[in-house]
PDB file of C-alpha atoms in Angstrom:
ATOM      1  CA  MET H   1     206.417-125.694 103.725  1.00  0.00           C
ATOM      2  CA  ARG H   2     207.125-126.844 100.152  1.00  0.00           C
ATOM      3  CA  SER H   3     210.247-124.678  99.876  1.00  0.00           C
ATOM      4  CA  GLN H   4     211.478-125.983 103.245  1.00  0.00           C
ATOM      5  CA  VAL H   5     211.040-129.605 102.178  1.00  0.00           C
ATOM      6  CA  LEU H   6     212.653-129.103  98.763  1.00  0.00           C
ATOM      7  CA  ALA H   7     215.590-127.104 100.189  1.00  0.00           C
ATOM      8  CA  GLN H   8     216.760-129.925 102.464  1.00  0.00           C
ATOM      9  CA  PRO H   9     219.307-132.566 101.431  1.00  0.00           C
ATOM     10  CA  GLN H  10     217.737-135.936 100.613  1.00  0.00           C
ATOM     11  CA  THR H  11     219.938-137.531 103.271  1.00  0.00           C
ATOM     12  CA  ASP H  12     218.172-135.578 106.054  1.00  0.00           C
ATOM     13  CA  LEU H  13     215.907-138.229 107.609  1.00  0.00           C
ATOM     14  CA  PHE H  14     213.511-135.772 109.256  1.00  0.00           C
ATOM     15  CA  TRP H  15     212.748-133.864 106.063  1.00  0.00           C
ATOM     16  CA  ARG H  16     212.657-137.086 104.055  1.00  0.00           C
ATOM     17  CA  HIS H  17     209.901-138.338 106.354  1.00  0.00           C
ATOM     18  CA  VAL H  18     208.053-135.009 106.071  1.00  0.00           C
ATOM     19  CA  ASN H  19     208.208-135.436 102.289  1.00  0.00           C
ATOM     20  CA  LEU H  20     206.990-139.044 102.558  1.00  0.00           C
ATOM     21  CA  THR H  21     204.065-137.837 104.680  1.00  0.00           C
ATOM     22  CA  PHE H  22     203.170-135.323 101.971  1.00  0.00           C
ATOM     23  CA  ALA H  23     203.416-138.107  99.370  1.00  0.00           C
ATOM     24  CA  GLN H  24     200.992-140.244 101.373  1.00  0.00           C
ATOM     25  CA  MET H  25     198.585-137.358 101.912  1.00  0.00           C
ATOM     26  CA  THR H  26     198.743-136.458  98.199  1.00  0.00           C
ATOM     27  CA  GLY H  27     197.744-140.019  97.323  1.00  0.00           C
ATOM     28  CA  ILE H  28     194.862-139.950  99.811  1.00  0.00           C
ATOM     29  CA  TYR H  29     193.666-136.577  98.486  1.00  0.00           C
ATOM     30  CA  ASP H  30     193.984-137.584  94.808  1.00  0.00           C
ATOM     31  CA  SER H  31     192.076-140.783  95.484  1.00  0.00           C
ATOM     32  CA  TYR H  32     189.363-138.889  97.358  1.00  0.00           C
ATOM     33  CA  MET H  33     189.042-136.494  94.414  1.00  0.00           C
ATOM     34  CA  LYS H  34     188.931-139.515  92.026  1.00  0.00           C
ATOM     35  CA  ARG H  35     192.057-138.303  90.206  1.00  0.00           C
ATOM     36  CA  ASN H  36     194.542-140.498  88.431  1.00  0.00           C
ATOM     37  CA  LEU H  37     197.375-141.248  90.799  1.00  0.00           C
ATOM     38  CA  THR H  38     200.670-139.671  89.781  1.00  0.00           C
ATOM     39  CA  PRO H  39     204.125-139.924  91.338  1.00  0.00           C
ATOM     40  CA  GLU H  40     204.257-136.186  92.093  1.00  0.00           C
ATOM     41  CA  ILE H  41     203.696-134.651  95.501  1.00  0.00           C
ATOM     42  CA  GLY H  42     201.154-131.902  96.038  1.00  0.00           C
ATOM     43  CA  PHE H  43     201.347-129.344  98.793  1.00  0.00           C
ATOM     44  CA  ASP H  44     197.776-128.026  98.492  1.00  0.00           C
ATOM     45  CA  LEU H  45     196.229-130.476 100.906  1.00  0.00           C
ATOM     46  CA  SER H  46     193.878-128.204 102.832  1.00  0.00           C
ATOM     47  CA  PRO H  47     190.943-130.673 102.958  1.00  0.00           C
ATOM     48  CA  ILE H  48     193.145-133.500 104.277  1.00  0.00           C
ATOM     49  CA  LEU H  49     194.837-131.192 106.776  1.00  0.00           C
ATOM     50  CA  MET H  50     191.408-130.034 107.963  1.00  0.00           C
ATOM     51  CA  ILE H  51     190.473-133.668 108.642  1.00  0.00           C
ATOM     52  CA  GLN H  52     193.603-133.932 110.788  1.00  0.00           C
ATOM     53  CA  LEU H  53     192.426-130.910 112.780  1.00  0.00           C
ATOM     54  CA  SER H  54     189.223-132.592 113.948  1.00  0.00           C
ATOM     55  CA  GLY H  55     190.634-133.433 117.376  1.00  0.00           C
ATOM     56  CA  GLU H  56     192.016-129.948 117.886  1.00  0.00           C
ATOM     57  CA  LEU H  57     188.726-128.386 116.771  1.00  0.00           C
ATOM     58  CA  PHE H  58     187.002-130.429 119.456  1.00  0.00           C
ATOM     59  CA  ASP H  59     189.260-128.772 122.058  1.00  0.00           C
ATOM     60  CA  LEU H  60     188.815-125.320 120.510  1.00  0.00           C
ATOM     61  CA  ASN H  61     185.030-125.658 120.589  1.00  0.00           C
ATOM     62  CA  LYS H  62     185.278-126.496 124.279  1.00  0.00           C
ATOM     63  CA  TYR H  63     187.603-123.554 124.933  1.00  0.00           C
ATOM     64  CA  LEU H  64     185.389-121.138 122.973  1.00  0.00           C
ATOM     65  CA  ASN H  65     182.219-122.443 124.677  1.00  0.00           C
ATOM     66  CA  LYS H  66     180.714-123.585 121.363  1.00  0.00           C
ATOM     67  CA  THR H  67     177.815-126.014 121.620  1.00  0.00           C
ATOM     68  CA  PRO H  68     178.338-128.886 119.169  1.00  0.00           C
ATOM     69  CA  ASP H  69     175.603-129.466 116.607  1.00  0.00           C
ATOM     70  CA  PRO H  70     174.681-133.185 116.792  1.00  0.00           C
ATOM     71  CA  LEU H  71     173.465-133.085 113.178  1.00  0.00           C
ATOM     72  CA  GLU H  72     176.819-131.754 111.991  1.00  0.00           C
ATOM     73  CA  TYR H  73     178.943-133.978 114.254  1.00  0.00           C
ATOM     74  CA  PRO H  74     176.916-137.112 114.986  1.00  0.00           C
ATOM     75  CA  GLU H  75     179.877-139.084 116.354  1.00  0.00           C
ATOM     76  CA  ALA H  76     180.762-137.881 119.828  1.00  0.00           C
ATOM     77  CA  GLY H  77     183.954-139.828 120.446  1.00  0.00           C
ATOM     78  CA  ARG H  78     187.374-139.814 118.868  1.00  0.00           C
ATOM     79  CA  CYS H  79     190.504-141.500 120.044  1.00  0.00           C
ATOM     80  CA  SER H  80     193.739-143.051 118.892  1.00  0.00           C
ATOM     81  CA  GLY H  81     196.345-145.307 120.353  1.00  0.00           C
ATOM     82  CA  LEU H  82     199.854-146.498 119.666  1.00  0.00           C
ATOM     83  CA  VAL H  83     201.580-149.733 120.591  1.00  0.00           C
ATOM     84  CA  LYS H  84     205.307-150.084 119.954  1.00  0.00           C
ATOM     85  CA  ILE H  85     207.339-153.240 120.484  1.00  0.00           C
ATOM     86  CA  ALA H  86     210.974-152.735 121.478  1.00  0.00           C
ATOM     87  CA  ALA H  87     213.525-153.912 118.922  1.00  0.00           C
ATOM     88  CA  ASP H  88     214.480-156.960 121.006  1.00  0.00           C
ATOM     89  CA  ASN H  89     210.800-157.878 121.681  1.00  0.00           C
ATOM     90  CA  LYS H  90     211.444-157.564 125.424  1.00  0.00           C
ATOM     91  CA  ASP H  91     209.285-154.519 126.003  1.00  0.00           C
ATOM     92  CA  MET H  92     206.040-153.017 124.758  1.00  0.00           C
ATOM     93  CA  PHE H  93     205.033-149.358 124.903  1.00  0.00           C
ATOM     94  CA  PHE H  94     201.436-148.104 124.843  1.00  0.00           C
ATOM     95  CA  ALA H  95     199.946-144.665 124.302  1.00  0.00           C
ATOM     96  CA  HIS H  96     196.315-143.664 124.080  1.00  0.00           C
ATOM     97  CA  VAL H  97     194.520-140.402 123.469  1.00  0.00           C
ATOM     98  CA  ALA H  98     190.769-140.235 124.052  1.00  0.00           C
ATOM     99  CA  MET H  99     188.593-137.218 123.501  1.00  0.00           C
ATOM    100  CA  SER H 100     185.762-139.027 125.247  1.00  0.00           C
ATOM    101  CA  SER H 101     185.440-142.256 127.234  1.00  0.00           C
ATOM    102  CA  LEU H 102     187.380-145.403 126.329  1.00  0.00           C
ATOM    103  CA  SER H 103     184.116-147.070 125.317  1.00  0.00           C
ATOM    104  CA  TRP H 104     184.191-145.034 122.084  1.00  0.00           C
ATOM    105  CA  MET H 105     187.491-146.584 120.998  1.00  0.00           C
ATOM    106  CA  MET H 106     187.142-148.132 117.540  1.00  0.00           C
ATOM    107  CA  ARG H 107     189.517-151.073 117.991  1.00  0.00           C
ATOM    108  CA  VAL H 108     191.231-150.970 114.611  1.00  0.00           C
ATOM    109  CA  LEU H 109     194.790-152.241 114.581  1.00  0.00           C
ATOM    110  CA  LYS H 110     197.277-151.264 111.858  1.00  0.00           C
ATOM    111  CA  LEU H 111     200.831-152.512 111.414  1.00  0.00           C
ATOM    112  CA  TYR H 112     203.141-150.403 109.271  1.00  0.00           C
ATOM    113  CA  LYS H 113     206.486-151.732 108.047  1.00  0.00           C
ATOM    114  CA  PHE H 114     208.746-148.905 106.948  1.00  0.00           C
ATOM    115  CA  ALA H 115     211.790-149.497 104.760  1.00  0.00           C
ATOM    116  CA  TYR H 116     212.929-146.176 103.383  1.00  0.00           C
ATOM    117  CA  GLY H 117     216.445-147.323 102.550  1.00  0.00           C
ATOM    118  CA  LEU H 118     218.480-144.300 103.653  1.00  0.00           C
ATOM    119  CA  ARG H 119     219.964-145.870 106.734  1.00  0.00           C
ATOM    120  CA  LYS H 120     218.991-148.414 109.305  1.00  0.00           C
ATOM    121  CA  GLU H 121     216.373-146.900 111.588  1.00  0.00           C
ATOM    122  CA  LEU H 122     216.065-148.143 115.152  1.00  0.00           C
ATOM    123  CA  THR H 123     212.619-149.576 114.470  1.00  0.00           C
ATOM    124  CA  LYS H 124     210.979-150.129 111.098  1.00  0.00           C
ATOM    125  CA  GLU H 125     207.671-151.474 112.382  1.00  0.00           C
ATOM    126  CA  GLN H 126     204.984-149.355 114.027  1.00  0.00           C
ATOM    127  CA  LEU H 127     201.704-150.709 115.351  1.00  0.00           C
ATOM    128  CA  PHE H 128     198.751-148.308 115.619  1.00  0.00           C
ATOM    129  CA  GLN H 129     195.407-148.870 117.260  1.00  0.00           C
ATOM    130  CA  MET H 130     192.578-146.564 116.216  1.00  0.00           C
TER     131      MET H 130
END
């Protein structure tokens, strides 16, 4: 993955965003490990990537007929949602993924304002509900 990211031109928006994701995950991992934050990007993010797999592991356990251990996984529900406002504020789009009932939804709302500076994206604001 590292060689793929570094081999791409910096003007390629897709790979630039992949690199920005790695930068964010590096900061999260370094902070978790109580390291001094540095401007470099790490590609050894196994613990953070494993956290991201939690939803997929839920499905794999179901597929493999594994019985969940309530002591190991005390929280039964996981879900996420996305709300996106159209650029002209005339439309709103919703998405929701629940791995249990809607009653488990955490109701955390996050607004991200992206300004990466390479070119004008269609939308720079993303609203997430978790």
